Amino acid sequence: MAWQIVKHAFLMIFNNFGQAVRVSLVPSVLMILGWVVLMAVAGIPIFGLDGAAGLTMGEDGLANFGLLPLLLLIVAIALSMFVAGWVAVSWHRFILLEEYSGFLPATEGRPIWGYVGKSLLLGLLIALAAIPLSFIVGFLFAGMITVSGQLPVFPTLLAGLMLGTAIGYLWFRMAICLPAKAVHDDLTFGAAWGATADLSGTIFGVTVIIVALNVFVGAALGLAVSGAPLLSAILEVAINWLSTMVGISVLTTLYGHLIEGRPLVE
């Protein structure tokens, strides 16, 4: 069942590829243009930080930002969060409400900032949970650390998969409150955790598959195009976009099934 859900998420995207592009392309382009403008205002070169106005390097090698670049950084982060919420809300609403959009998805009447706020609260909650999880994983692999203080490649990869799966599992168990928010249905984290209890094993399987795909597909493509920086950058953007859309689609599927009573997969 876990693989069917992941497959359903991919099909949801590729069967509606035009709409997936429409809800994400222009917002992403606007975000990038916003970054470029903010960097220009801050005097930061687009292709590097050397010589950036308001940015100096102390003797300790740490960057010391002036007030203006710091304020603009905050604006850039807010812009990025807004666009991420904009895309996610638009996609949730398309799947759940059949709300089609043009190349500039609607923002009026859409709970985008509420979605962002709930995402941040959930992220903070999971970050707190990740602290003890990191210690547990570190303890499990402590005996494999070499004399140089490093873990061999395979244990490092395994530790990353374990931690990523644990964090991802917590996310998917509670994050169905996000598509709920997108359609103006307030769902608490506790209610989301309770609603996903019956599918906890399936959600764990979904998390394992998605984490493994992200790690192994990303690594394989990275090795395949390691000698072509431009192609590597394009593929990285494409993979990040697809990974994000798959995650949003899985949440939409789980919400539709558990809260609205829709079939889990068609």
Coordinates of C-alpha atoms in Angstrom, one line a residue:
M1 CA 0.0 0.0 0.0
A2 CA 2.9 2.4 0.8
W3 CA 4.3 2.1 -2.8
Q4 CA 0.8 2.5 -4.2
I5 CA 0.4 5.9 -2.4
V6 CA 3.8 7.1 -3.6
K7 CA 3.0 5.9 -7.1
H8 CA -0.4 7.7 -6.9
A9 CA 1.4 10.9 -5.9
F10 CA 3.7 10.7 -9.0
L11 CA 0.7 10.0 -11.2
M12 CA -1.2 12.9 -9.6
I13 CA 1.6 15.2 -10.8
F14 CA 2.3 13.8 -14.2
N15 CA -1.4 13.2 -15.1
N16 CA -1.9 16.9 -14.3
F17 CA 1.5 18.1 -15.3
G18 CA 0.3 21.3 -17.0
Q19 CA -1.5 22.4 -13.8
A20 CA 1.5 21.4 -11.7
V21 CA 3.6 23.7 -13.8
R22 CA 1.1 26.5 -13.6
V23 CA 0.8 26.5 -9.8
S24 CA 4.6 26.5 -9.4
L25 CA 6.4 28.1 -12.4
V26 CA 5.5 31.8 -12.2
P27 CA 5.6 31.9 -8.3
S28 CA 9.1 30.3 -8.4
V29 CA 10.3 32.8 -11.1
L30 CA 8.9 35.7 -9.1
M31 CA 10.8 34.4 -6.1
I32 CA 14.1 34.2 -8.0
L33 CA 13.6 37.7 -9.4
G34 CA 12.9 38.9 -5.9
W35 CA 16.2 37.3 -4.7
V36 CA 18.1 39.0 -7.5
V37 CA 16.6 42.4 -6.7
L38 CA 17.3 42.0 -3.0
M39 CA 20.9 41.0 -3.7
A40 CA 21.3 44.0 -6.0
V41 CA 20.0 46.3 -3.3
A42 CA 22.3 44.8 -0.7
G43 CA 25.3 45.1 -3.1
I44 CA 25.8 41.4 -3.1
P45 CA 27.2 40.0 -6.4
I46 CA 24.8 37.4 -7.9
F47 CA 27.5 34.9 -8.6
G48 CA 29.4 35.2 -5.3
L49 CA 29.8 37.1 -2.0
D50 CA 33.3 38.4 -2.6
G51 CA 33.4 42.2 -2.2
A52 CA 29.7 42.4 -1.2
A53 CA 28.7 45.7 0.3
G54 CA 27.9 45.4 3.9
L55 CA 29.7 42.1 4.2
T56 CA 33.1 41.8 5.8
M57 CA 35.2 38.9 7.0
G58 CA 36.7 39.2 10.5
E59 CA 40.0 37.5 11.6
D60 CA 38.0 34.6 12.8
G61 CA 36.7 34.0 9.3
L62 CA 33.0 34.6 10.2
A63 CA 30.9 36.8 8.1
N64 CA 29.7 40.0 9.7
F65 CA 26.6 41.3 8.0
G66 CA 25.6 45.0 8.0
L67 CA 22.1 45.9 9.0
L68 CA 20.7 46.4 5.5
P69 CA 21.8 42.9 4.2
L70 CA 20.4 41.3 7.4
L71 CA 17.0 43.0 6.9
L72 CA 17.0 42.0 3.2
L73 CA 17.9 38.4 4.2
I74 CA 14.8 38.4 6.4
V75 CA 12.7 39.7 3.5
A76 CA 14.2 37.0 1.2
I77 CA 13.3 34.3 3.7
A78 CA 9.7 35.6 4.1
L79 CA 9.4 35.8 0.3
S80 CA 10.6 32.2 0.0
M81 CA 8.2 31.0 2.7
F82 CA 5.3 32.8 1.0
V83 CA 6.0 31.3 -2.4
A84 CA 6.4 27.8 -0.9
G85 CA 3.0 28.3 0.8
W86 CA 1.5 29.8 -2.3
V87 CA 2.4 26.8 -4.4
A88 CA 1.4 24.2 -1.8
V89 CA -2.0 25.8 -1.1
S90 CA -2.7 26.1 -4.9
W91 CA -1.9 22.4 -5.5
H92 CA -3.9 21.2 -2.4
R93 CA -6.9 23.2 -3.6
F94 CA -6.6 22.0 -7.2
I95 CA -6.6 18.3 -6.0
L96 CA -9.2 18.6 -3.3
L97 CA -11.5 21.3 -4.7
E98 CA -10.7 21.0 -8.4
E99 CA -9.7 24.6 -8.4
Y100 CA -7.9 25.3 -11.6
S101 CA -5.5 28.2 -11.9
G102 CA -3.7 30.1 -14.6
F103 CA 0.1 30.7 -14.6
L104 CA -0.4 33.2 -11.7
P105 CA -2.3 31.3 -9.0
A106 CA -4.8 33.3 -7.0
T107 CA -3.8 34.6 -3.6
E108 CA -6.9 36.5 -2.6
G109 CA -9.0 34.4 -0.1
R110 CA -6.2 31.8 0.1
P111 CA -4.8 31.1 3.6
I112 CA -1.2 31.3 2.4
W113 CA 0.3 33.0 5.5
G114 CA -1.8 30.8 7.8
Y115 CA -0.4 27.8 5.9
V116 CA 3.2 29.2 6.3
G117 CA 2.6 29.8 10.0
K118 CA 1.3 26.3 10.6
S119 CA 4.2 24.8 8.6
L120 CA 6.7 26.8 10.8
L121 CA 5.1 25.6 14.0
L122 CA 5.1 22.0 12.8
G123 CA 8.7 22.4 11.7
L124 CA 9.7 23.7 15.1
L125 CA 7.9 20.9 16.9
I126 CA 9.7 18.3 14.7
A127 CA 13.0 20.1 15.1
L128 CA 12.7 19.7 18.9
A129 CA 11.8 16.0 18.4
A130 CA 14.9 15.6 16.1
I131 CA 17.3 16.5 18.9
P132 CA 16.8 13.3 20.9
L133 CA 16.5 11.3 17.7
S134 CA 19.9 12.6 16.6
F135 CA 21.5 11.5 19.9
I136 CA 19.9 8.1 19.6
V137 CA 21.2 7.6 16.0
G138 CA 24.6 9.0 17.0
F139 CA 24.8 6.6 19.9
L140 CA 23.9 3.6 17.7
F141 CA 26.8 4.5 15.3
A142 CA 29.3 5.8 17.8
G143 CA 31.3 2.5 17.7
M144 CA 31.9 2.9 14.0
I145 CA 33.7 6.3 14.2
T146 CA 37.2 6.0 12.9
V147 CA 40.3 7.4 14.7
S148 CA 40.0 10.6 12.5
G149 CA 36.6 11.2 14.0
Q150 CA 34.6 10.4 10.9
L151 CA 32.1 7.7 10.0
P152 CA 32.7 5.5 7.0
V153 CA 30.6 6.2 3.9
F154 CA 28.1 3.4 4.3
P155 CA 27.3 4.0 8.0
T156 CA 27.0 7.7 7.3
L157 CA 24.5 7.0 4.6
L158 CA 22.6 4.5 6.8
A159 CA 22.5 7.0 9.8
G160 CA 21.2 9.7 7.5
L161 CA 18.5 7.4 6.2
M162 CA 17.4 6.4 9.7
L163 CA 17.3 10.0 10.9
G164 CA 15.6 11.2 7.8
T165 CA 13.0 8.4 8.0
A166 CA 12.2 9.2 11.6
I167 CA 11.8 12.9 11.0
G168 CA 9.8 12.3 7.8
Y169 CA 7.5 9.9 9.6
L170 CA 6.7 12.5 12.3
W171 CA 6.1 15.0 9.5
F172 CA 3.7 12.9 7.5
R173 CA 1.8 11.8 10.7
M174 CA 1.0 15.4 11.6
A175 CA 1.3 17.4 8.4
I176 CA -2.2 16.5 7.1
C177 CA -3.2 19.6 9.0
L178 CA -1.6 21.6 6.1
P179 CA -3.9 20.6 3.3
A180 CA -6.7 21.0 5.9
K181 CA -5.5 24.6 6.3
A182 CA -5.4 25.1 2.6
V183 CA -9.1 24.4 2.3
H184 CA -10.0 26.4 5.5
D185 CA -10.4 23.3 7.7
D186 CA -8.6 23.9 11.0
L187 CA -7.0 20.6 12.2
T188 CA -4.7 20.5 15.2
F189 CA -1.5 18.6 15.3
G190 CA -2.9 16.2 17.9
A191 CA -6.0 15.6 15.8
A192 CA -3.8 15.0 12.7
W193 CA -1.7 12.5 14.7
G194 CA -4.9 10.7 15.9
A195 CA -6.4 10.6 12.4
T196 CA -3.3 9.0 10.9
A197 CA -3.0 6.3 13.6
D198 CA -4.7 3.6 11.6
L199 CA -2.3 4.1 8.7
S200 CA 0.8 4.6 10.8
G201 CA 2.5 1.5 9.3
T202 CA 1.7 2.6 5.8
I203 CA 2.9 6.1 6.4
F204 CA 6.1 4.7 7.7
G205 CA 6.5 2.7 4.5
V206 CA 5.8 5.8 2.4
T207 CA 8.4 7.8 4.4
V208 CA 11.0 5.0 3.8
I209 CA 10.3 5.0 0.1
I210 CA 10.5 8.8 -0.3
V211 CA 13.6 9.2 1.8
A212 CA 15.3 6.4 -0.1
L213 CA 14.3 7.8 -3.5
N214 CA 15.6 11.3 -2.5
V215 CA 18.9 9.9 -1.4
F216 CA 19.7 7.3 -4.0
V217 CA 18.2 9.0 -7.1
G218 CA 19.9 12.2 -6.1
A219 CA 23.2 10.5 -5.6
A220 CA 23.0 8.5 -8.8
L221 CA 22.2 11.6 -10.9
G222 CA 24.8 13.6 -9.1
L223 CA 27.5 11.1 -10.1
A224 CA 26.1 10.8 -13.6
V225 CA 26.4 14.5 -14.4
S226 CA 29.3 15.4 -12.0
G227 CA 31.4 16.7 -15.0
A228 CA 28.6 19.0 -16.2
P229 CA 27.9 21.8 -13.7
L230 CA 25.0 23.4 -15.7
L231 CA 23.3 20.1 -16.3
S232 CA 23.8 19.2 -12.7
A233 CA 22.2 22.4 -11.5
I234 CA 19.2 21.9 -13.8
L235 CA 18.7 18.4 -12.6
E236 CA 19.0 19.5 -9.0
V237 CA 16.2 22.0 -9.5
A238 CA 14.0 19.5 -11.3
I239 CA 14.6 16.9 -8.5
N240 CA 13.9 19.4 -5.8
W241 CA 10.7 20.5 -7.5
L242 CA 9.5 16.9 -8.1
S243 CA 10.3 15.9 -4.5
T244 CA 8.4 18.8 -3.1
M245 CA 5.4 18.2 -5.3
V246 CA 5.4 14.5 -4.4
G247 CA 5.5 15.4 -0.7
I248 CA 2.6 17.8 -1.1
S249 CA 0.6 15.2 -3.1
V250 CA 1.1 12.5 -0.5
L251 CA -0.3 14.9 2.2
T252 CA -3.2 15.7 -0.1
T253 CA -3.9 12.0 -0.6
L254 CA -3.8 11.2 3.1
Y255 CA -6.0 14.2 4.0
G256 CA -8.5 13.3 1.3
H257 CA -8.7 9.7 2.5
L258 CA -8.6 10.1 6.3
I259 CA -10.6 13.3 6.7
E260 CA -12.8 13.4 3.6
G261 CA -13.3 9.7 3.2
R262 CA -12.0 9.5 -0.4
P263 CA -10.5 6.2 -1.7
L264 CA -6.8 6.0 -0.7
V265 CA -5.7 5.2 -4.3
E266 CA -7.8 4.9 -7.4

